[in-house]
Amino acid sequence: MLEMQDCPFTFSVSLSGGRPTQYDHHITRALSAMHGQYADQQAYAALLDQGDKVIYEVYEIKRPEVAGELPHGVSIVHPGKVGNEYFMTKGHFHAELETAEVYYCLQGTGVMVMETPEGEWSVQDLRPGQVLYVPPRWAHRSVNTGDEDLVMLYVYPGHSGHNYAAIERQGFRKLVVEHNSQPAIVDNPRWRPPGQDLPESF
Ligand code: F6R
Ligand code: ZN
């Protein structure tokens, strides 16, 4: 691990994607860390029986968690599906809701699934060269709809923090699934509008 630097620095991320030449943390999220996130729980259990596959990885440049700093890094979502639902990140709101994030897609194909606490939603395509702006208040989840790694550079404000709880409770409003060999956006049956409780069975 490298010391946090207070002098300007450069590093590179190959345009064909992958591990940056510099990072402080390497985070891996395996299937077992995604419990309850995929709609098809039987398919989830069956896939987990075959081994605890790594679903996504993040190479982070850490910065102090204060306004003015810009933590950044590279996220890599591997290709695959749980049932017909594509591999994806957990997704989160920023704890400081009024903070944004920028993504730049380096490799692969996918979508960013987003929503506000009020239930507005948006799904934007990600392809190499595409820049995505996630405005303040929008929760975000990267989904790999292709058959190679989805690799993106991200940058967000240092005081953002991360709030996973709301997404862990009922997921995003929309799921991204394969339908007739194509990605399709469908309603998440677990999702309830703000203020409405989940049914007992969930
Ligand atoms: C940081 C950010 C990304 C994600 C990464 C992993 O605010 O949005 O760096 O952290 O794509 O996704 P999560 O954090 O949802 O597991
Ligand atoms: Zn974020």
PDB file of C-alpha atoms and ligand atoms in Angstrom:
ATOM      1  CA  MET A   1       0.000   0.000   0.000  1.00  0.00           C
ATOM      2  CA  LEU A   2       1.255   3.487  -0.824  1.00  0.00           C
ATOM      3  CA  GLU A   3       1.400   6.424   1.577  1.00  0.00           C
ATOM      4  CA  MET A   4      -1.258   9.048   0.975  1.00  0.00           C
ATOM      5  CA  GLN A   5       0.435  11.727  -1.107  1.00  0.00           C
ATOM      6  CA  ASP A   6       0.002  15.448  -0.648  1.00  0.00           C
ATOM      7  CA  CYS A   7       1.968  16.328  -3.747  1.00  0.00           C
ATOM      8  CA  PRO A   8       0.515  16.123  -7.237  1.00  0.00           C
ATOM      9  CA  PHE A   9       0.849  12.654  -8.701  1.00  0.00           C
ATOM     10  CA  THR A  10       0.016  10.769 -11.849  1.00  0.00           C
ATOM     11  CA  PHE A  11      -0.752   7.166 -12.574  1.00  0.00           C
ATOM     12  CA  SER A  12      -2.200   5.352 -15.521  1.00  0.00           C
ATOM     13  CA  VAL A  13      -5.134   3.150 -16.299  1.00  0.00           C
ATOM     14  CA  SER A  14      -4.815   1.230 -19.508  1.00  0.00           C
ATOM     15  CA  LEU A  15      -7.544   2.081 -21.998  1.00  0.00           C
ATOM     16  CA  SER A  16      -8.148  -1.614 -22.463  1.00  0.00           C
ATOM     17  CA  GLY A  17      -9.129  -1.610 -18.801  1.00  0.00           C
ATOM     18  CA  GLY A  18      -7.848  -3.284 -15.716  1.00  0.00           C
ATOM     19  CA  ARG A  19      -5.659  -2.650 -12.716  1.00  0.00           C
ATOM     20  CA  PRO A  20      -4.299   0.920 -12.395  1.00  0.00           C
ATOM     21  CA  THR A  21      -0.566   1.344 -11.921  1.00  0.00           C
ATOM     22  CA  GLN A  22      -1.192   2.908  -8.476  1.00  0.00           C
ATOM     23  CA  TYR A  23      -3.784   2.328  -5.758  1.00  0.00           C
ATOM     24  CA  ASP A  24      -4.137   2.214  -1.973  1.00  0.00           C
ATOM     25  CA  HIS A  25      -6.829  -0.427  -1.555  1.00  0.00           C
ATOM     26  CA  HIS A  26      -7.986  -3.351  -3.619  1.00  0.00           C
ATOM     27  CA  ILE A  27     -11.506  -4.398  -2.642  1.00  0.00           C
ATOM     28  CA  THR A  28     -13.086  -7.592  -3.934  1.00  0.00           C
ATOM     29  CA  ARG A  29     -16.782  -8.411  -3.561  1.00  0.00           C
ATOM     30  CA  ALA A  30     -17.678 -12.053  -3.934  1.00  0.00           C
ATOM     31  CA  LEU A  31     -21.069 -13.619  -4.498  1.00  0.00           C
ATOM     32  CA  SER A  32     -21.468 -14.335  -0.768  1.00  0.00           C
ATOM     33  CA  ALA A  33     -21.345 -10.577  -0.083  1.00  0.00           C
ATOM     34  CA  MET A  34     -24.412 -10.103  -2.329  1.00  0.00           C
ATOM     35  CA  HIS A  35     -26.841 -12.110  -0.211  1.00  0.00           C
ATOM     36  CA  GLY A  36     -30.433 -10.971  -0.799  1.00  0.00           C
ATOM     37  CA  GLN A  37     -29.488  -8.696  -3.706  1.00  0.00           C
ATOM     38  CA  TYR A  38     -30.450 -10.933  -6.642  1.00  0.00           C
ATOM     39  CA  ALA A  39     -34.128 -11.526  -7.305  1.00  0.00           C
ATOM     40  CA  ASP A  40     -33.751 -15.254  -8.062  1.00  0.00           C
ATOM     41  CA  GLN A  41     -32.657 -16.565  -4.684  1.00  0.00           C
ATOM     42  CA  GLN A  42     -32.606 -20.196  -5.868  1.00  0.00           C
ATOM     43  CA  ALA A  43     -30.253 -19.330  -8.714  1.00  0.00           C
ATOM     44  CA  TYR A  44     -28.123 -17.387  -6.207  1.00  0.00           C
ATOM     45  CA  ALA A  45     -27.862 -20.398  -3.866  1.00  0.00           C
ATOM     46  CA  ALA A  46     -27.118 -22.768  -6.780  1.00  0.00           C
ATOM     47  CA  LEU A  47     -24.331 -20.527  -8.110  1.00  0.00           C
ATOM     48  CA  LEU A  48     -22.862 -20.073  -4.634  1.00  0.00           C
ATOM     49  CA  ASP A  49     -22.759 -23.886  -4.289  1.00  0.00           C
ATOM     50  CA  GLN A  50     -20.367 -23.902  -7.256  1.00  0.00           C
ATOM     51  CA  GLY A  51     -17.943 -21.548  -5.452  1.00  0.00           C
ATOM     52  CA  ASP A  52     -17.748 -18.011  -4.090  1.00  0.00           C
ATOM     53  CA  LYS A  53     -16.959 -16.199  -7.346  1.00  0.00           C
ATOM     54  CA  VAL A  54     -15.621 -12.629  -7.309  1.00  0.00           C
ATOM     55  CA  ILE A  55     -18.345 -10.432  -8.830  1.00  0.00           C
ATOM     56  CA  TYR A  56     -16.549  -7.075  -8.769  1.00  0.00           C
ATOM     57  CA  GLU A  57     -13.358  -5.354  -7.682  1.00  0.00           C
ATOM     58  CA  VAL A  58     -12.414  -1.783  -6.855  1.00  0.00           C
ATOM     59  CA  TYR A  59      -8.929  -0.254  -6.923  1.00  0.00           C
ATOM     60  CA  GLU A  60      -9.127   2.857  -4.749  1.00  0.00           C
ATOM     61  CA  ILE A  61      -6.957   5.915  -4.448  1.00  0.00           C
ATOM     62  CA  LYS A  62      -7.855   6.900  -0.862  1.00  0.00           C
ATOM     63  CA  ARG A  63      -8.126  10.551   0.064  1.00  0.00           C
ATOM     64  CA  PRO A  64      -9.129  12.240   3.333  1.00  0.00           C
ATOM     65  CA  GLU A  65     -12.903  12.124   3.820  1.00  0.00           C
ATOM     66  CA  VAL A  66     -13.397  15.879   3.622  1.00  0.00           C
ATOM     67  CA  ALA A  67     -15.062  18.249   1.187  1.00  0.00           C
ATOM     68  CA  GLY A  68     -12.435  19.435  -1.270  1.00  0.00           C
ATOM     69  CA  GLU A  69     -10.806  16.029  -1.668  1.00  0.00           C
ATOM     70  CA  LEU A  70     -11.661  13.740  -4.594  1.00  0.00           C
ATOM     71  CA  PRO A  71     -11.283  10.020  -3.878  1.00  0.00           C
ATOM     72  CA  HIS A  72     -11.119   8.104  -7.144  1.00  0.00           C
ATOM     73  CA  GLY A  73     -10.291   4.735  -8.594  1.00  0.00           C
ATOM     74  CA  VAL A  74     -11.244   1.972 -10.970  1.00  0.00           C
ATOM     75  CA  SER A  75     -14.181  -0.382 -10.614  1.00  0.00           C
ATOM     76  CA  ILE A  76     -14.299  -3.671 -12.495  1.00  0.00           C
ATOM     77  CA  VAL A  77     -17.524  -5.673 -12.700  1.00  0.00           C
ATOM     78  CA  HIS A  78     -16.922  -9.141 -14.095  1.00  0.00           C
ATOM     79  CA  PRO A  79     -19.326 -10.665 -16.634  1.00  0.00           C
ATOM     80  CA  GLY A  80     -21.916 -13.203 -15.565  1.00  0.00           C
ATOM     81  CA  LYS A  81     -25.474 -13.674 -14.358  1.00  0.00           C
ATOM     82  CA  VAL A  82     -27.361 -14.962 -11.344  1.00  0.00           C
ATOM     83  CA  GLY A  83     -30.347 -16.626 -13.016  1.00  0.00           C
ATOM     84  CA  ASN A  84     -31.141 -14.069 -15.710  1.00  0.00           C
ATOM     85  CA  GLU A  85     -29.927 -11.032 -13.702  1.00  0.00           C
ATOM     86  CA  TYR A  86     -26.554  -9.619 -14.676  1.00  0.00           C
ATOM     87  CA  PHE A  87     -23.606  -9.303 -12.284  1.00  0.00           C
ATOM     88  CA  MET A  88     -23.694  -5.910 -10.567  1.00  0.00           C
ATOM     89  CA  THR A  89     -22.357  -3.881  -7.671  1.00  0.00           C
ATOM     90  CA  LYS A  90     -24.266  -3.621  -4.383  1.00  0.00           C
ATOM     91  CA  GLY A  91     -25.088   0.012  -5.075  1.00  0.00           C
ATOM     92  CA  HIS A  92     -25.550   2.817  -2.588  1.00  0.00           C
ATOM     93  CA  PHE A  93     -26.725   6.311  -1.820  1.00  0.00           C
ATOM     94  CA  HIS A  94     -24.040   8.699  -0.682  1.00  0.00           C
ATOM     95  CA  ALA A  95     -24.476   9.244   3.071  1.00  0.00           C
ATOM     96  CA  GLU A  96     -24.144  12.954   2.366  1.00  0.00           C
ATOM     97  CA  LEU A  97     -27.003  12.848  -0.114  1.00  0.00           C
ATOM     98  CA  GLU A  98     -26.121  16.130  -1.826  1.00  0.00           C
ATOM     99  CA  THR A  99     -22.924  14.764  -3.390  1.00  0.00           C
ATOM    100  CA  ALA A 100     -22.423  13.693  -6.993  1.00  0.00           C
ATOM    101  CA  GLU A 101     -20.066  11.305  -8.792  1.00  0.00           C
ATOM    102  CA  VAL A 102     -18.487  11.054 -12.260  1.00  0.00           C
ATOM    103  CA  TYR A 103     -17.791   7.768 -14.056  1.00  0.00           C
ATOM    104  CA  TYR A 104     -15.782   7.237 -17.222  1.00  0.00           C
ATOM    105  CA  CYS A 105     -16.209   3.908 -18.964  1.00  0.00           C
ATOM    106  CA  LEU A 106     -12.941   2.395 -20.179  1.00  0.00           C
ATOM    107  CA  GLN A 107     -13.962  -1.086 -21.235  1.00  0.00           C
ATOM    108  CA  GLY A 108     -16.992  -3.333 -21.594  1.00  0.00           C
ATOM    109  CA  THR A 109     -20.707  -2.721 -21.845  1.00  0.00           C
ATOM    110  CA  GLY A 110     -23.254  -2.197 -19.153  1.00  0.00           C
ATOM    111  CA  VAL A 111     -25.643   0.198 -17.535  1.00  0.00           C
ATOM    112  CA  MET A 112     -25.814   2.350 -14.432  1.00  0.00           C
ATOM    113  CA  VAL A 113     -29.080   1.870 -12.553  1.00  0.00           C
ATOM    114  CA  MET A 114     -29.973   4.942 -10.512  1.00  0.00           C
ATOM    115  CA  GLU A 115     -32.782   6.229  -8.324  1.00  0.00           C
ATOM    116  CA  THR A 116     -33.614   9.000  -5.885  1.00  0.00           C
ATOM    117  CA  PRO A 117     -35.101   8.595  -2.399  1.00  0.00           C
ATOM    118  CA  GLU A 118     -38.368   9.864  -3.909  1.00  0.00           C
ATOM    119  CA  GLY A 119     -38.508   6.933  -6.361  1.00  0.00           C
ATOM    120  CA  GLU A 120     -37.442   8.612  -9.612  1.00  0.00           C
ATOM    121  CA  TRP A 121     -35.309   6.201 -11.632  1.00  0.00           C
ATOM    122  CA  SER A 122     -32.886   6.259 -14.558  1.00  0.00           C
ATOM    123  CA  VAL A 123     -30.846   3.622 -16.392  1.00  0.00           C
ATOM    124  CA  GLN A 124     -27.974   4.920 -18.540  1.00  0.00           C
ATOM    125  CA  ASP A 125     -25.838   2.967 -21.023  1.00  0.00           C
ATOM    126  CA  LEU A 126     -22.134   2.524 -20.392  1.00  0.00           C
ATOM    127  CA  ARG A 127     -19.725   1.923 -23.267  1.00  0.00           C
ATOM    128  CA  PRO A 128     -16.019   2.717 -23.661  1.00  0.00           C
ATOM    129  CA  GLY A 129     -15.554   6.494 -23.899  1.00  0.00           C
ATOM    130  CA  GLN A 130     -18.902   7.268 -22.261  1.00  0.00           C
ATOM    131  CA  VAL A 131     -18.893   9.737 -19.355  1.00  0.00           C
ATOM    132  CA  LEU A 132     -21.706   9.392 -16.810  1.00  0.00           C
ATOM    133  CA  TYR A 133     -22.644  12.115 -14.351  1.00  0.00           C
ATOM    134  CA  VAL A 134     -24.517  10.875 -11.287  1.00  0.00           C
ATOM    135  CA  PRO A 135     -26.113  13.988  -9.782  1.00  0.00           C
ATOM    136  CA  PRO A 136     -26.489  14.546  -6.036  1.00  0.00           C
ATOM    137  CA  ARG A 137     -29.258  12.397  -4.419  1.00  0.00           C
ATOM    138  CA  TRP A 138     -29.075   9.520  -6.948  1.00  0.00           C
ATOM    139  CA  ALA A 139     -28.209   6.032  -5.679  1.00  0.00           C
ATOM    140  CA  HIS A 140     -26.117   4.139  -8.238  1.00  0.00           C
ATOM    141  CA  ARG A 141     -25.349   0.527  -9.179  1.00  0.00           C
ATOM    142  CA  SER A 142     -23.121  -0.632 -12.071  1.00  0.00           C
ATOM    143  CA  VAL A 143     -24.381  -3.622 -14.066  1.00  0.00           C
ATOM    144  CA  ASN A 144     -22.289  -5.585 -16.577  1.00  0.00           C
ATOM    145  CA  THR A 145     -24.541  -6.621 -19.484  1.00  0.00           C
ATOM    146  CA  GLY A 146     -21.675  -7.796 -21.711  1.00  0.00           C
ATOM    147  CA  ASP A 147     -19.334 -10.741 -21.837  1.00  0.00           C
ATOM    148  CA  GLU A 148     -16.098  -8.971 -20.838  1.00  0.00           C
ATOM    149  CA  ASP A 149     -15.134  -6.926 -17.767  1.00  0.00           C
ATOM    150  CA  LEU A 150     -16.936  -3.599 -17.319  1.00  0.00           C
ATOM    151  CA  VAL A 151     -14.159  -1.200 -16.299  1.00  0.00           C
ATOM    152  CA  MET A 152     -14.787   2.371 -15.136  1.00  0.00           C
ATOM    153  CA  LEU A 153     -12.888   5.242 -13.585  1.00  0.00           C
ATOM    154  CA  TYR A 154     -14.871   7.039 -10.863  1.00  0.00           C
ATOM    155  CA  VAL A 155     -14.406  10.270  -8.893  1.00  0.00           C
ATOM    156  CA  TYR A 156     -16.519  11.527  -5.979  1.00  0.00           C
ATOM    157  CA  PRO A 157     -16.307  14.165  -3.221  1.00  0.00           C
ATOM    158  CA  GLY A 158     -14.314  13.213  -0.132  1.00  0.00           C
ATOM    159  CA  HIS A 159     -17.144  13.878   2.335  1.00  0.00           C
ATOM    160  CA  SER A 160     -19.724  11.729   0.462  1.00  0.00           C
ATOM    161  CA  GLY A 161     -19.704   8.649   2.678  1.00  0.00           C
ATOM    162  CA  HIS A 162     -21.699   5.573   1.634  1.00  0.00           C
ATOM    163  CA  ASN A 163     -25.141   4.411   2.696  1.00  0.00           C
ATOM    164  CA  TYR A 164     -25.875   0.819   1.676  1.00  0.00           C
ATOM    165  CA  ALA A 165     -28.796   0.177   4.048  1.00  0.00           C
ATOM    166  CA  ALA A 166     -31.728   1.324   1.898  1.00  0.00           C
ATOM    167  CA  ILE A 167     -30.539  -0.677  -1.099  1.00  0.00           C
ATOM    168  CA  GLU A 168     -29.809  -3.756   1.024  1.00  0.00           C
ATOM    169  CA  ARG A 169     -33.372  -3.607   2.346  1.00  0.00           C
ATOM    170  CA  GLN A 170     -35.279  -3.747  -0.938  1.00  0.00           C
ATOM    171  CA  GLY A 171     -32.880  -3.311  -3.841  1.00  0.00           C
ATOM    172  CA  PHE A 172     -33.276  -0.804  -6.660  1.00  0.00           C
ATOM    173  CA  ARG A 173     -36.636  -0.088  -8.255  1.00  0.00           C
ATOM    174  CA  LYS A 174     -35.472  -1.621 -11.551  1.00  0.00           C
ATOM    175  CA  LEU A 175     -33.624  -4.880 -12.274  1.00  0.00           C
ATOM    176  CA  VAL A 176     -31.518  -5.509 -15.373  1.00  0.00           C
ATOM    177  CA  VAL A 177     -32.065  -9.004 -16.753  1.00  0.00           C
ATOM    178  CA  GLU A 178     -31.356 -10.919 -19.933  1.00  0.00           C
ATOM    179  CA  HIS A 179     -34.498 -11.374 -22.004  1.00  0.00           C
ATOM    180  CA  ASN A 180     -34.345 -12.963 -25.497  1.00  0.00           C
ATOM    181  CA  SER A 181     -30.536 -12.612 -25.375  1.00  0.00           C
ATOM    182  CA  GLN A 182     -30.836  -8.836 -24.760  1.00  0.00           C
ATOM    183  CA  PRO A 183     -30.608  -6.714 -21.622  1.00  0.00           C
ATOM    184  CA  ALA A 184     -34.044  -5.653 -20.399  1.00  0.00           C
ATOM    185  CA  ILE A 185     -35.152  -3.343 -17.586  1.00  0.00           C
ATOM    186  CA  VAL A 186     -37.875  -4.851 -15.422  1.00  0.00           C
ATOM    187  CA  ASP A 187     -39.624  -3.905 -12.183  1.00  0.00           C
ATOM    188  CA  ASN A 188     -38.173  -5.228  -8.956  1.00  0.00           C
ATOM    189  CA  PRO A 189     -41.056  -7.006  -7.198  1.00  0.00           C
ATOM    190  CA  ARG A 190     -39.490  -6.288  -3.773  1.00  0.00           C
ATOM    191  CA  TRP A 191     -39.410  -2.534  -4.289  1.00  0.00           C
ATOM    192  CA  ARG A 192     -42.006  -0.378  -2.550  1.00  0.00           C
ATOM    193  CA  PRO A 193     -42.504   3.393  -2.915  1.00  0.00           C
ATOM    194  CA  PRO A 194     -41.106   5.598  -0.151  1.00  0.00           C
ATOM    195  CA  GLY A 195     -43.099   5.230   3.070  1.00  0.00           C
ATOM    196  CA  GLN A 196     -44.663   1.856   2.191  1.00  0.00           C
ATOM    197  CA  ASP A 197     -43.615  -1.235   4.123  1.00  0.00           C
ATOM    198  CA  LEU A 198     -42.361  -4.405   2.533  1.00  0.00           C
ATOM    199  CA  PRO A 199     -44.721  -7.389   2.582  1.00  0.00           C
ATOM    200  CA  GLU A 200     -44.022 -10.094   5.204  1.00  0.00           C
ATOM    201  CA  SER A 201     -42.663 -12.608   2.680  1.00  0.00           C
ATOM    202  CA  PHE A 202     -39.652 -10.382   1.978  1.00  0.00           C
TER     203      PHE A 202
HETATM  204  C1  F6R B   1     -18.012   5.373  -4.865  1.00  0.00           C
HETATM  205  C2  F6R B   1     -18.677   4.593  -5.935  1.00  0.00           C
HETATM  206  C3  F6R B   1     -17.925   3.453  -6.587  1.00  0.00           C
HETATM  207  C4  F6R B   1     -18.453   2.165  -5.981  1.00  0.00           C
HETATM  208  C5  F6R B   1     -17.979   0.909  -6.656  1.00  0.00           C
HETATM  209  C6  F6R B   1     -18.470  -0.344  -5.914  1.00  0.00           C
HETATM  210  O1  F6R B   1     -18.891   6.305  -4.321  1.00  0.00           O
HETATM  211  O2  F6R B   1     -19.820   4.789  -6.255  1.00  0.00           O
HETATM  212  O3  F6R B   1     -16.577   3.539  -6.401  1.00  0.00           O
HETATM  213  O4  F6R B   1     -18.093   2.156  -4.624  1.00  0.00           O
HETATM  214  O5  F6R B   1     -18.477   0.865  -7.953  1.00  0.00           O
HETATM  215  O6  F6R B   1     -19.853  -0.314  -5.699  1.00  0.00           O
HETATM  216  P1  F6R B   1     -20.469  -0.421  -4.237  1.00  0.00           P
HETATM  217  O7  F6R B   1     -19.779   0.596  -3.382  1.00  0.00           O
HETATM  218  O8  F6R B   1     -21.918  -0.119  -4.415  1.00  0.00           O
HETATM  219  O9  F6R B   1     -20.207  -1.807  -3.742  1.00  0.00           O
HETATM  220 ZN    ZN B   2     -20.902   6.364  -5.124  1.00  0.00          ZN
END
